[in-house]
Every structure is written in structure tokens, then in C-alpha cells.
mmCIF file with all atom_site columns, C-alpha atoms in Angstrom:
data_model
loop_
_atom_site.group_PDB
_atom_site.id
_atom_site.type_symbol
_atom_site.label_atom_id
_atom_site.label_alt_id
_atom_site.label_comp_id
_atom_site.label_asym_id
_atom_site.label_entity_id
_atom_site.label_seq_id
_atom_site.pdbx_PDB_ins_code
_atom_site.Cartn_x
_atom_site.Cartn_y
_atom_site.Cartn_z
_atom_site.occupancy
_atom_site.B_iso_or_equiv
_atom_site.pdbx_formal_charge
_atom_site.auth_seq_id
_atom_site.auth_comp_id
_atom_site.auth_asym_id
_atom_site.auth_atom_id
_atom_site.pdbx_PDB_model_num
ATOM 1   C CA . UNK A 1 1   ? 87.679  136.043 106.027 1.00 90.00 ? 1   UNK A CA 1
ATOM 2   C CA . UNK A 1 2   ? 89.751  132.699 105.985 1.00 93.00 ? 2   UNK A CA 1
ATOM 3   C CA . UNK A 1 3   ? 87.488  129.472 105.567 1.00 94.00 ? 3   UNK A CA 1
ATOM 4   C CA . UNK A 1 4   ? 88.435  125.860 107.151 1.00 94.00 ? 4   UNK A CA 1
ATOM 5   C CA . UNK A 1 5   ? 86.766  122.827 107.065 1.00 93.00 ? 5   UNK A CA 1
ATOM 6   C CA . UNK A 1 6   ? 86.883  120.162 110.015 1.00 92.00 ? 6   UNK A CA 1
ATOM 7   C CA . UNK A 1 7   ? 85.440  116.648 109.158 1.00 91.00 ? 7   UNK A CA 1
ATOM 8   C CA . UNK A 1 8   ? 85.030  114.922 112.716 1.00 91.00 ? 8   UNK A CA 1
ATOM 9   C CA . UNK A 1 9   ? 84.113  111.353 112.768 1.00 89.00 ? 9   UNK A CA 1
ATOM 10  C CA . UNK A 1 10  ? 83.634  110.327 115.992 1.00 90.00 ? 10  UNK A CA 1
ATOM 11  C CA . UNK A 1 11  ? 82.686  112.684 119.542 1.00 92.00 ? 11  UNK A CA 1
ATOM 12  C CA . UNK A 1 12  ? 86.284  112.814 120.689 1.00 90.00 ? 12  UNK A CA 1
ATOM 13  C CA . UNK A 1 13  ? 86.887  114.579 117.339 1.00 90.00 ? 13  UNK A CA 1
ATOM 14  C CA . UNK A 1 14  ? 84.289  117.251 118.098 1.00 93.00 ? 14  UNK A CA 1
ATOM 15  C CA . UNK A 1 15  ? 85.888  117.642 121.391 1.00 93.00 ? 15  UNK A CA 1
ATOM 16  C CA . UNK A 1 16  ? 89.164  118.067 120.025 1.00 91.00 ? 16  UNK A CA 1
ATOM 17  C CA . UNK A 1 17  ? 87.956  120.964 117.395 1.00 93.00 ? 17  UNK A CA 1
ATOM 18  C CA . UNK A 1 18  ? 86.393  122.270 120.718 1.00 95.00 ? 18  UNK A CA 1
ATOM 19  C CA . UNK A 1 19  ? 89.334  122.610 122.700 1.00 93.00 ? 19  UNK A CA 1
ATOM 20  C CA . UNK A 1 20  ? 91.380  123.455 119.448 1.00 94.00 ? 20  UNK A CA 1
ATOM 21  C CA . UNK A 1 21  ? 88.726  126.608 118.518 1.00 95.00 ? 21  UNK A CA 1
ATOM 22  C CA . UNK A 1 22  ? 89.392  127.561 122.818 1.00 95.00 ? 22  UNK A CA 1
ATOM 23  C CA . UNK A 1 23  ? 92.701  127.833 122.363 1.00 93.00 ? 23  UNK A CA 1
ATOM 24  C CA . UNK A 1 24  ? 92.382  130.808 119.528 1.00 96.00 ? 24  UNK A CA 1
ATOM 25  C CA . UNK A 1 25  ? 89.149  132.249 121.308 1.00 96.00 ? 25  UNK A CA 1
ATOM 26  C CA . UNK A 1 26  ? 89.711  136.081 123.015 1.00 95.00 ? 26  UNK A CA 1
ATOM 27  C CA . UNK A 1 27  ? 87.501  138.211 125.061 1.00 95.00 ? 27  UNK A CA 1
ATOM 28  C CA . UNK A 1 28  ? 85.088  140.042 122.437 1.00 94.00 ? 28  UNK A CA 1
ATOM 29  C CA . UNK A 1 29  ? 84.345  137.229 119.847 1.00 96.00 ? 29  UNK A CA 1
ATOM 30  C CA . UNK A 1 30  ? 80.989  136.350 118.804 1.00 96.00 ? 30  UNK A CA 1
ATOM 31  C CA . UNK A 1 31  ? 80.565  133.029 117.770 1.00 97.00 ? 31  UNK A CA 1
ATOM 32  C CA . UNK A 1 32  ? 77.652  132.418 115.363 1.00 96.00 ? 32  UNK A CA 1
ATOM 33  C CA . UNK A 1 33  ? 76.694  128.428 115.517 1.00 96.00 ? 33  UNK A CA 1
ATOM 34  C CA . UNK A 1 34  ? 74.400  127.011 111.944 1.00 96.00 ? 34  UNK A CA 1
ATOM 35  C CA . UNK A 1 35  ? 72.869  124.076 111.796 1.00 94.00 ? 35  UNK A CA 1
ATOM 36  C CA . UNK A 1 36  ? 69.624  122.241 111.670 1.00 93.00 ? 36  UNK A CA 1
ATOM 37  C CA . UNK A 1 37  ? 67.797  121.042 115.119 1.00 89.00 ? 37  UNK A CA 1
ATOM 38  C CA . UNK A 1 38  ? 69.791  118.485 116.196 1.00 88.00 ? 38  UNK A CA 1
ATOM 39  C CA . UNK A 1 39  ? 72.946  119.007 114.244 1.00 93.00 ? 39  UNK A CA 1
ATOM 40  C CA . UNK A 1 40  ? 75.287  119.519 117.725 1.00 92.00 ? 40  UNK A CA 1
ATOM 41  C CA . UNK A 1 41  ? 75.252  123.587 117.687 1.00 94.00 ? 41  UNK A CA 1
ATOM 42  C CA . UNK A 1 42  ? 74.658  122.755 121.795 1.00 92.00 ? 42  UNK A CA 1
ATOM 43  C CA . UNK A 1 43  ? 77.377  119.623 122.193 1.00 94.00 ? 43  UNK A CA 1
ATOM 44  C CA . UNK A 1 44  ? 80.123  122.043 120.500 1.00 95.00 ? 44  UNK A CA 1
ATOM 45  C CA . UNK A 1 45  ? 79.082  124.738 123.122 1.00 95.00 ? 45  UNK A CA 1
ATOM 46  C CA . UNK A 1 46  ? 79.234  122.465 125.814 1.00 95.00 ? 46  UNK A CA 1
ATOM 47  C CA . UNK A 1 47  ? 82.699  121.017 124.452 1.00 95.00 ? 47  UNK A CA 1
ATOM 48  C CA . UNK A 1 48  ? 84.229  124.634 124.050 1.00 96.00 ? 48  UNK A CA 1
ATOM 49  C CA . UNK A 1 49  ? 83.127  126.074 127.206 1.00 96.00 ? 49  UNK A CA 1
ATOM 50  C CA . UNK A 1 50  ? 84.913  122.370 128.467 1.00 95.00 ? 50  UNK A CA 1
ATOM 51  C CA . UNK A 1 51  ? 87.894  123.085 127.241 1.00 95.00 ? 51  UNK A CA 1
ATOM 52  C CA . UNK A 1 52  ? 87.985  126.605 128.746 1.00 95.00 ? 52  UNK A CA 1
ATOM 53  C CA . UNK A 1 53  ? 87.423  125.015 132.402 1.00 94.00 ? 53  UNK A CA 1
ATOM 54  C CA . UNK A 1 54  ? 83.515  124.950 132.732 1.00 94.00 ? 54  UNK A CA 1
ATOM 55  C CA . UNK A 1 55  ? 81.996  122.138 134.033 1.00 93.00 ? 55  UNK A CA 1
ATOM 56  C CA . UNK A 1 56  ? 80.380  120.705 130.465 1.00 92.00 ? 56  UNK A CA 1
ATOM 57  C CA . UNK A 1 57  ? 77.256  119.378 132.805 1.00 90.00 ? 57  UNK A CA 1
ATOM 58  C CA . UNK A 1 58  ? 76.634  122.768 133.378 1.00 88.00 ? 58  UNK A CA 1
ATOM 59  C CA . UNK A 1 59  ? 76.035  123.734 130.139 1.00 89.00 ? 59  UNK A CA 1
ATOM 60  C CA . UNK A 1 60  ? 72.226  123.209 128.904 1.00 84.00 ? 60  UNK A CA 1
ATOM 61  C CA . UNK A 1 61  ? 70.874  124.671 125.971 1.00 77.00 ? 61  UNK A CA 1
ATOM 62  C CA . UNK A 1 62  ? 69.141  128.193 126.902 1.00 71.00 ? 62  UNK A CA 1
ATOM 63  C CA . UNK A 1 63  ? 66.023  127.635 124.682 1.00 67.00 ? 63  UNK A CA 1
ATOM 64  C CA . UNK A 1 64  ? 63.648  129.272 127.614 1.00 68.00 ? 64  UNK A CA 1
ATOM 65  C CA . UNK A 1 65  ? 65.888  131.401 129.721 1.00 69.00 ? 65  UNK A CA 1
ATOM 66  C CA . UNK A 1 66  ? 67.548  132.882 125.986 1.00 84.00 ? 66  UNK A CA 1
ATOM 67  C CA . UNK A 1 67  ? 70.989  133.582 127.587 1.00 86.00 ? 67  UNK A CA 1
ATOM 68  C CA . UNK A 1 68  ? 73.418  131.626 129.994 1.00 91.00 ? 68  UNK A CA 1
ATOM 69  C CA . UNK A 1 69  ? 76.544  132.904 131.280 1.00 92.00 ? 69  UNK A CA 1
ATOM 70  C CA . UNK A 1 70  ? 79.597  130.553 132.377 1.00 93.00 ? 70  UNK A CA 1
ATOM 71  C CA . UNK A 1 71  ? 82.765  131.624 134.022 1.00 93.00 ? 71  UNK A CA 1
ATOM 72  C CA . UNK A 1 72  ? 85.393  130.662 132.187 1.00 94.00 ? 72  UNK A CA 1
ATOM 73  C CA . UNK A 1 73  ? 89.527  130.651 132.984 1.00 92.00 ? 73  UNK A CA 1
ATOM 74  C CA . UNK A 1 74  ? 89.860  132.826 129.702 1.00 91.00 ? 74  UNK A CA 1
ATOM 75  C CA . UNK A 1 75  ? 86.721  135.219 130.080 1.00 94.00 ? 75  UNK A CA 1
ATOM 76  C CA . UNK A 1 76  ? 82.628  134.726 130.726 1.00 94.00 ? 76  UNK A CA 1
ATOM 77  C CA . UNK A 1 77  ? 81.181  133.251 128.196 1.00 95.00 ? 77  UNK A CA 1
ATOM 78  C CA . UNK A 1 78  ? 77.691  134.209 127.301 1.00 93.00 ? 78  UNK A CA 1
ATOM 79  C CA . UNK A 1 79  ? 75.735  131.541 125.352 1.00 94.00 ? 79  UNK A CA 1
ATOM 80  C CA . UNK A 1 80  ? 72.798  132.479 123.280 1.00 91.00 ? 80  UNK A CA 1
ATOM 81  C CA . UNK A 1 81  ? 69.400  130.542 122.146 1.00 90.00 ? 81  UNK A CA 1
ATOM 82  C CA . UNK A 1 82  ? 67.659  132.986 119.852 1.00 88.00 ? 82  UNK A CA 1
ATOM 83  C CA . UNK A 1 83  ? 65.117  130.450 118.353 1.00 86.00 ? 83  UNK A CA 1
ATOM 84  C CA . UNK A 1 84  ? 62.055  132.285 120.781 1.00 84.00 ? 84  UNK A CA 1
ATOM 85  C CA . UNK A 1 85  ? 63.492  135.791 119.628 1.00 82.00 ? 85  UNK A CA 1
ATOM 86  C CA . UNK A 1 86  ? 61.082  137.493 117.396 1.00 73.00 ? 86  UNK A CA 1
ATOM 87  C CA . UNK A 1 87  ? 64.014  139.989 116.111 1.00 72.00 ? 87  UNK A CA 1
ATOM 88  C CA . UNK A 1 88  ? 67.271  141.732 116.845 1.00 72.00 ? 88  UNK A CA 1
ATOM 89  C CA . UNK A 1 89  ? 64.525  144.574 119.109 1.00 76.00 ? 89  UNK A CA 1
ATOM 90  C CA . UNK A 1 90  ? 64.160  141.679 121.799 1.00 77.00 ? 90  UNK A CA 1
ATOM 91  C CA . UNK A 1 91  ? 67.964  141.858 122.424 1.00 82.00 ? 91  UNK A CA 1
ATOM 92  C CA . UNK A 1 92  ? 67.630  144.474 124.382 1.00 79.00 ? 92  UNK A CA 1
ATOM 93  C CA . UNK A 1 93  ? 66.222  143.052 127.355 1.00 78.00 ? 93  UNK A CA 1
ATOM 94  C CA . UNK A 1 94  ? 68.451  140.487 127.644 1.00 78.00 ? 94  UNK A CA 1
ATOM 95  C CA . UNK A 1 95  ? 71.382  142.996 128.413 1.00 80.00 ? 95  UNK A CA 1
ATOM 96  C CA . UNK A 1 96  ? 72.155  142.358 124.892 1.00 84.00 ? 96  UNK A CA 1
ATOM 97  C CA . UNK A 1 97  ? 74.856  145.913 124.854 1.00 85.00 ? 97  UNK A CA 1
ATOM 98  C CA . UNK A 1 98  ? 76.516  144.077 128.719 1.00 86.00 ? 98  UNK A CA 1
ATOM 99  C CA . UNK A 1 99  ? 77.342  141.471 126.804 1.00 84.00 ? 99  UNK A CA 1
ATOM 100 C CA . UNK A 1 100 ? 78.891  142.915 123.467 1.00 88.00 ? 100 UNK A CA 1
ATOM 101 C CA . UNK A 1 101 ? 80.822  145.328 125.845 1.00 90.00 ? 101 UNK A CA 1
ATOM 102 C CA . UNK A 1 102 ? 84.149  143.456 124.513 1.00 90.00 ? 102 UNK A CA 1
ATOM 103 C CA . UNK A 1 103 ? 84.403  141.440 128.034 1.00 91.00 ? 103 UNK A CA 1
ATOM 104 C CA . UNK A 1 104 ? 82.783  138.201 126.777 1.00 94.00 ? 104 UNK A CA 1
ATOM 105 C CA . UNK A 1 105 ? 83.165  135.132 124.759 1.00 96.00 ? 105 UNK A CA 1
ATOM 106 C CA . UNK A 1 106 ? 79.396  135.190 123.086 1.00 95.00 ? 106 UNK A CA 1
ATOM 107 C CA . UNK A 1 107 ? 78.145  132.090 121.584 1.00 96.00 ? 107 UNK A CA 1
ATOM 108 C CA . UNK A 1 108 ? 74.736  132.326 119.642 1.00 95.00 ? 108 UNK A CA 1
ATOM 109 C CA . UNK A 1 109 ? 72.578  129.187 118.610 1.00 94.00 ? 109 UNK A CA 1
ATOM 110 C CA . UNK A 1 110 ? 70.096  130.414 115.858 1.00 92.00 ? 110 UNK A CA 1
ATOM 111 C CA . UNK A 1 111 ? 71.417  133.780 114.949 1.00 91.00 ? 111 UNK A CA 1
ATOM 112 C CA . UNK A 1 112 ? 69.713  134.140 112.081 1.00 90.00 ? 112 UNK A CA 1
ATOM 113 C CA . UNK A 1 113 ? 66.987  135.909 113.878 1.00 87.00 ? 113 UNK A CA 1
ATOM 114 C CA . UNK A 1 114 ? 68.877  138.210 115.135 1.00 88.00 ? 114 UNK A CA 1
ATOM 115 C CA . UNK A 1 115 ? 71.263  138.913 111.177 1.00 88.00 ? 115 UNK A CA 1
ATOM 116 C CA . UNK A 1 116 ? 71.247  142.844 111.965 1.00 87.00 ? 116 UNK A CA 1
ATOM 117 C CA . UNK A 1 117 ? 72.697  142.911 115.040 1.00 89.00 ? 117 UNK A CA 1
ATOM 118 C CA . UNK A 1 118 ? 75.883  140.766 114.314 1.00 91.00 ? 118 UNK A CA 1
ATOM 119 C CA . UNK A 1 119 ? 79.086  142.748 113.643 1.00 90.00 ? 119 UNK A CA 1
ATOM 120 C CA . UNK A 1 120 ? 81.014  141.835 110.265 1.00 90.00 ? 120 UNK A CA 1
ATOM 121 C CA . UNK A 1 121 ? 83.813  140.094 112.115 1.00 92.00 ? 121 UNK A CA 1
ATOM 122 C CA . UNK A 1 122 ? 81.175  137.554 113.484 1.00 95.00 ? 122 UNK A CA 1
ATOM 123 C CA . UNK A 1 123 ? 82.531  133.961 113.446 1.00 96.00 ? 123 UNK A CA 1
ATOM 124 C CA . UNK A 1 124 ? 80.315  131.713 111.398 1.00 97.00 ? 124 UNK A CA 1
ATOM 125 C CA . UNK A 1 125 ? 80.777  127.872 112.668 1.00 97.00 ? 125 UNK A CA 1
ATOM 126 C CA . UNK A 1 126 ? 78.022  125.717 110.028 1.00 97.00 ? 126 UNK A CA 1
ATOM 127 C CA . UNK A 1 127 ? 77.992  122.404 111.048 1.00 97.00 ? 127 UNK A CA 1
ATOM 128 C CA . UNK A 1 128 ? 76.404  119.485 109.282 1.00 97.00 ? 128 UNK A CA 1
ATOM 129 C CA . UNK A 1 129 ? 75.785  115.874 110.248 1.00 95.00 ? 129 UNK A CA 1
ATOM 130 C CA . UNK A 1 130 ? 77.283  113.454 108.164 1.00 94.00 ? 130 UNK A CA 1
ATOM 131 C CA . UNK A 1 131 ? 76.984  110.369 110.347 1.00 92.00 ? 131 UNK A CA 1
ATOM 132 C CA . UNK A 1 132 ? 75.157  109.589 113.798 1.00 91.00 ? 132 UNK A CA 1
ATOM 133 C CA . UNK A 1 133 ? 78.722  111.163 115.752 1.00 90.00 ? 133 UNK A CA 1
ATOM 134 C CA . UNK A 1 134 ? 79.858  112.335 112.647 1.00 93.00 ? 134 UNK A CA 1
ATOM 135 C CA . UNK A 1 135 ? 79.716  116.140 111.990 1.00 94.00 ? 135 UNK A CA 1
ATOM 136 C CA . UNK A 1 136 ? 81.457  118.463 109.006 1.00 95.00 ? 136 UNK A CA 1
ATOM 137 C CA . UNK A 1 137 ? 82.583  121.846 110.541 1.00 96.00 ? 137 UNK A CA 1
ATOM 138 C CA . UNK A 1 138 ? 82.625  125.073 108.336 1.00 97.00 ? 138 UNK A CA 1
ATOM 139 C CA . UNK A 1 139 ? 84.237  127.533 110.119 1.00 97.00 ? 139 UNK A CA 1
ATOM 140 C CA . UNK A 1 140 ? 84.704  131.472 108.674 1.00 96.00 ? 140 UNK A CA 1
ATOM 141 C CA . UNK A 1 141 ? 86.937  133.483 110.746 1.00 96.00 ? 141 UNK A CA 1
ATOM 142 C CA . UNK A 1 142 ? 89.154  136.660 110.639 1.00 94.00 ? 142 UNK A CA 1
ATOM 143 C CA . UNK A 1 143 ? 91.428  137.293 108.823 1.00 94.00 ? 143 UNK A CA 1
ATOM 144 C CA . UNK A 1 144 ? 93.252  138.640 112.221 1.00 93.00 ? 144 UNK A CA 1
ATOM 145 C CA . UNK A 1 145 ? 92.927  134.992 113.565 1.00 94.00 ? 145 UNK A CA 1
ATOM 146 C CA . UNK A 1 146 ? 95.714  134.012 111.531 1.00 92.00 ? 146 UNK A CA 1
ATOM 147 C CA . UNK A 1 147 ? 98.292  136.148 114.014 1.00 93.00 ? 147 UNK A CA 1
ATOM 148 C CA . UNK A 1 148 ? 96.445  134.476 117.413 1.00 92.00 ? 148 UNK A CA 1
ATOM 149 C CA . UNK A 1 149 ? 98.103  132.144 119.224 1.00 86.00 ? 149 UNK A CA 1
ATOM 150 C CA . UNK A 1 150 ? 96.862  128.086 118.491 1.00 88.00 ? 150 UNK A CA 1
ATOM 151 C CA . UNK A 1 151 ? 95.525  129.042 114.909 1.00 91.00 ? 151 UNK A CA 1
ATOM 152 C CA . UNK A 1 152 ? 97.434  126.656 113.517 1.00 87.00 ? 152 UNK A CA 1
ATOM 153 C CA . UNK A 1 153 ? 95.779  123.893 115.397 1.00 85.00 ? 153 UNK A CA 1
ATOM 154 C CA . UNK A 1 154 ? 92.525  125.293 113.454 1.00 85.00 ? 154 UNK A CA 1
ATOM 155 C CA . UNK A 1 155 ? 93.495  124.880 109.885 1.00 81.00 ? 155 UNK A CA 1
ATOM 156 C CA . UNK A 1 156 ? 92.572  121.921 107.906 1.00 75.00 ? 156 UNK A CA 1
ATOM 157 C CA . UNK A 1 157 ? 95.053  118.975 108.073 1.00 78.00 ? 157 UNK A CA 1
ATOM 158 C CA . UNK A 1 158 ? 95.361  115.691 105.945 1.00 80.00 ? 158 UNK A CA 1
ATOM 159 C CA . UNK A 1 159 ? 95.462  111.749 106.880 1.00 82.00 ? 159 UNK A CA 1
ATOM 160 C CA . UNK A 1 160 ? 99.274  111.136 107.253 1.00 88.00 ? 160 UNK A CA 1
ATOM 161 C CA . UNK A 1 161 ? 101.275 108.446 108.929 1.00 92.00 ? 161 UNK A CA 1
ATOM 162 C CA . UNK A 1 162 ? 101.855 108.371 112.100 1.00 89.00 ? 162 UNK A CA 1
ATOM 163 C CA . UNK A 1 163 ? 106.124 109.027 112.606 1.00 89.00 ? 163 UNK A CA 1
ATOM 164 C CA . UNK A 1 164 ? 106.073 106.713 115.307 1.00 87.00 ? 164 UNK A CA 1
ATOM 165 C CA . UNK A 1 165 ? 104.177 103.150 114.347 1.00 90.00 ? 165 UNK A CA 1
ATOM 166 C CA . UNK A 1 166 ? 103.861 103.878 110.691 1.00 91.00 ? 166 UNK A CA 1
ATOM 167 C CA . UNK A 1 167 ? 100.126 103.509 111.000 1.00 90.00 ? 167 UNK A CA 1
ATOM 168 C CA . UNK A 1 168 ? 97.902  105.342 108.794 1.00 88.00 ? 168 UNK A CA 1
ATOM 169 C CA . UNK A 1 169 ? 96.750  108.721 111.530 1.00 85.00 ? 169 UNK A CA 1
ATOM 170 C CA . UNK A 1 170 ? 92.687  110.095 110.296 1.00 83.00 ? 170 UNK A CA 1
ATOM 171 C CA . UNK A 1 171 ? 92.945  114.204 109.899 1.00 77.00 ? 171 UNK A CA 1
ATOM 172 C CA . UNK A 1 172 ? 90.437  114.519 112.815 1.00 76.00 ? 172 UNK A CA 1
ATOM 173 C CA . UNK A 1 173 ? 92.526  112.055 115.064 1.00 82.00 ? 173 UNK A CA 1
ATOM 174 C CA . UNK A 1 174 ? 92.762  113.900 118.410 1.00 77.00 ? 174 UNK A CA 1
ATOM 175 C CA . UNK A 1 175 ? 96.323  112.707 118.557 1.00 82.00 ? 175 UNK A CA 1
ATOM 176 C CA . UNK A 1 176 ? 97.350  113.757 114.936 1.00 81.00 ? 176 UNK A CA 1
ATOM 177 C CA . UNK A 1 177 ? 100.269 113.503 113.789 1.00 85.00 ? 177 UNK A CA 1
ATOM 178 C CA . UNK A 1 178 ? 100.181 110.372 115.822 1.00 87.00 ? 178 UNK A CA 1
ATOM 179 C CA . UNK A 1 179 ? 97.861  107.400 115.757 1.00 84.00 ? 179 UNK A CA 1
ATOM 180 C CA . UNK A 1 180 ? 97.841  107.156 119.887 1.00 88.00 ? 180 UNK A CA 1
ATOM 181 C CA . UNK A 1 181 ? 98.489  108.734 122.970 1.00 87.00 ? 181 UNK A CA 1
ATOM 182 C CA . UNK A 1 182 ? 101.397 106.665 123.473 1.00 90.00 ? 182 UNK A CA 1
ATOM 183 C CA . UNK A 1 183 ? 102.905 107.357 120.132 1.00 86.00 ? 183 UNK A CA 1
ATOM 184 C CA . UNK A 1 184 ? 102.805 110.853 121.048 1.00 85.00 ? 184 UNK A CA 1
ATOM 185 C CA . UNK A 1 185 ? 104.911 109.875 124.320 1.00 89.00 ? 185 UNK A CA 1
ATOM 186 C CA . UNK A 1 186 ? 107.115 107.533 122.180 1.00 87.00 ? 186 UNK A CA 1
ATOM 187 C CA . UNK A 1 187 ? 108.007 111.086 120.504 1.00 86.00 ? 187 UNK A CA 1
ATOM 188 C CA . UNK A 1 188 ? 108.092 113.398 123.233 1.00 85.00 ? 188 UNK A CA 1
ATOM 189 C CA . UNK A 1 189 ? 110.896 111.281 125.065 1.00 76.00 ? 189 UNK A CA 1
ATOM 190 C CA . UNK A 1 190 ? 112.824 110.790 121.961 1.00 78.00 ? 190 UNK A CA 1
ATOM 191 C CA . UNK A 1 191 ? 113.373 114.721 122.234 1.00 78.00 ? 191 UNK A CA 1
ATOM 192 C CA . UNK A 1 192 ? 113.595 114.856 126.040 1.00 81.00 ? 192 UNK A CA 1
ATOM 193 C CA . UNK A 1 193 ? 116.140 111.939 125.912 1.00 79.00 ? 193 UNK A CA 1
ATOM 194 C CA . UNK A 1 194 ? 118.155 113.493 123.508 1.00 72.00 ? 194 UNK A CA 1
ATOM 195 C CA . UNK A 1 195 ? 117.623 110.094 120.566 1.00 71.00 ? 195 UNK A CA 1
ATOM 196 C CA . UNK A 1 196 ? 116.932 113.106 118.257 1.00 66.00 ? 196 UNK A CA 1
ATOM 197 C CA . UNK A 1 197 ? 118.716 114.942 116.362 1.00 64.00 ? 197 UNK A CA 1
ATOM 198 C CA . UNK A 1 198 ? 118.481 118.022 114.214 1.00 62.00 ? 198 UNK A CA 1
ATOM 199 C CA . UNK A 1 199 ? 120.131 117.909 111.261 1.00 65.00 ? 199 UNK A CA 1
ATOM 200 C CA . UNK A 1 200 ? 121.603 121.291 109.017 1.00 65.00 ? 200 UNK A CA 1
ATOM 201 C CA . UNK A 1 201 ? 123.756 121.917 106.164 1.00 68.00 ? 201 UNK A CA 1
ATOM 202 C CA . UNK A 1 202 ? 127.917 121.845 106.894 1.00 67.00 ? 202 UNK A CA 1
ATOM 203 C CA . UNK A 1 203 ? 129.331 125.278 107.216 1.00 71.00 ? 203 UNK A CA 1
ATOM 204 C CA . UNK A 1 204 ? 132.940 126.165 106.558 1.00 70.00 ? 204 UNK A CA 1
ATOM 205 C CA . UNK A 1 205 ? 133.435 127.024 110.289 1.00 69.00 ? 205 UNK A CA 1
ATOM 206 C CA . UNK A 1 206 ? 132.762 123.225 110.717 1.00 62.00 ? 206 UNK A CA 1
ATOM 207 C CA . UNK A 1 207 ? 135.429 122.059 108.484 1.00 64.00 ? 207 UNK A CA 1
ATOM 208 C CA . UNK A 1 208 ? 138.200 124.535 109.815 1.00 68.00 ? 208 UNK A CA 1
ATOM 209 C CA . UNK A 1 209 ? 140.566 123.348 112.577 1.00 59.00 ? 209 UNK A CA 1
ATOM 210 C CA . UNK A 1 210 ? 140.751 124.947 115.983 1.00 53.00 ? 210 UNK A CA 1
#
């Protein structure tokens, strides 16, 4: 299992781990989500299920119903409140096997109480509050994740400087490397302009005469 740890300071933060955790999600994952009452298990739900083209007011936390599904552009996503649950046996009723079928994108607030019924390659997300918006993100995955698509845009990343203003850019910046949206476009039509070039060693071919 790979570990990664996302400090976000501020909601838009959250919302970018959000979208960048949709972009690696597949059909079959279960996504276990720790934390105390009140530590955002429910906002991060509502944030991924966002970025995958639900509508986030939508999204409630199932404490009484147990289970919600949501359609989703990349597959249904079925999002779990086990705090009533007694045990893994009350699964059952809940179409517990329809939703493990390998179909769904399974999200579970309070798995504890249901340990024994989680496969190995469960996704552990802890998340602890470290400020009033401020949350520290845990994440164990797969090692398999590392070959998905967007992974990269998981892994831990440092404060840097932004390329563009030379302005220090947060690791949890939603527009890392850059410190604004319109840094980012500063850079994107430096490349689509052609102002940039790519450099590489000389070559004997580039010293001979035609």
C-alpha cells in the first residue's frame, strides 16, 4: 500500500483533493472515510461525487436511510453511513453483494463497524481537522494506483514558487505550480504561442553541413 498525506488549508483545497482523488477513482473501489463526527468524512463525499458530475446539493449524509446512490459520468456511486449498523450481518439488507458487484464507486462513512466485510485493497482516507476549514488527509491506496491515470495529481507536493510571478505557491494551492488562475494562463499561452522553448544537448548531426 502507498501512503500520501494532503494538508488542505482552506475548502477550495478539499475540493481540489476531491476532484484530484476522482480523477484516479474506477468502477469497483471502496473508499473507507476516518474521522471523528464532524471532521468532513460527508463534505469530501459531497466534493468527490462533485467532481464526477453529481449535483453536490444532492448529496446528504445517509445517517437514516444507510445507503445513497448517485449517478455519476464515471460509474454509480454508492455512499455508505454505517454509524446505525450493528455489524457487517446488517449489510445484507441493504443489497450490500449489488453493490460490491465491481459496478460501483462505494464510499463508506464509519466503516469500522462493518472491519470484516472490507476487502484488503480497501482505500483508507483518515482525515483530521487541523483548523476550522483546515483538514490533514491520510490517504492509503494500492499499490496498483500508481499505474492509473491522474495518480500523480495524488502524491504529496511541496510549497514552490510560482514560474510565472515568482510568488511563493502553498502545496495545497488548487492552482499549484502556480499562485493564480491567471498565472496558469500566463503559462499555457507561452506554450500555445510558441515564447517557449525546449532546450536539448547539441548532436553531431547539428553541427554537420547539408
Amino acid at each position: 500500500m502507498i501512503r500520501i498525506q494532503r494538508p488542505c488549508h482552506s475548502l477550495d483545497a478539499t475540493a481540489q483533493l476531491a476532484a484530484d482523488l476522482a480523477a484516479v477513482l474506477r468502477p469497483g473501489d471502496i473508499v473507507r472515510l476516518d474521522g471523528d463526527m464532524g471532521a468532513g468524512k460527508t463534505t469530501l463525499v459531497r466534493s468527490i461525487a462533485g467532481a464526477m458530475g453529481v449535483d453536490e446539493s444532492a448529496v446528504s449524509s445517509p445517517t437514516y436511510v444507510i445507503m445513497n446512490i448517485y449517478d455519476s459520468r464515471v460509474a454509480p456511486i454508492a455512499h455508505l453511513d454505517c454509524y446505525r449498523l450493528g455489524s457487517d450481518e446488517d449489510l445484507a439488507a441493504l443489497g450490500w453483494d449489488r453493490v460490491t458487484d465491481g459496478s460501483s464507486i462505494i464510499l463508506i462513512e464509519w466503516a469500522e463497524r462493518i472491519e470484516s466485510a472490507l476487502p484488503e485493497h480497501t482505500v483508507r482516507i483518515a482525515i483530521t481537522p487541523t483548523g476550522e476549514h483546515a483538514r490533514l488527509f491520510e490517504l492509503t491506496v494500492p499499490t496498483s494506483w500508481e499505474s492509473r491515470a491522474g495518480f500523480p495529481g495524488l502524491e504529496s507536493r511541496p510549497d514552490t514558487i510560482c514560474p510565472i510571478t515568482g510568488k511563493p505557491v502553498p502545496s495545497d494551492s488548487p492552482t499549484w505550480p502556480f499562485f493564480d488562475e491567471r498565472a496558469r494562463m500566463a503559462d499555457l499561452h507561452g506554450w500555445i504561442s510558441g515564447s517557449y522553448i525546449i532546450s536539448r544537448p547539441i548532436e553531431q548531426r547539428d553541427l554537420e553541413e547539408e
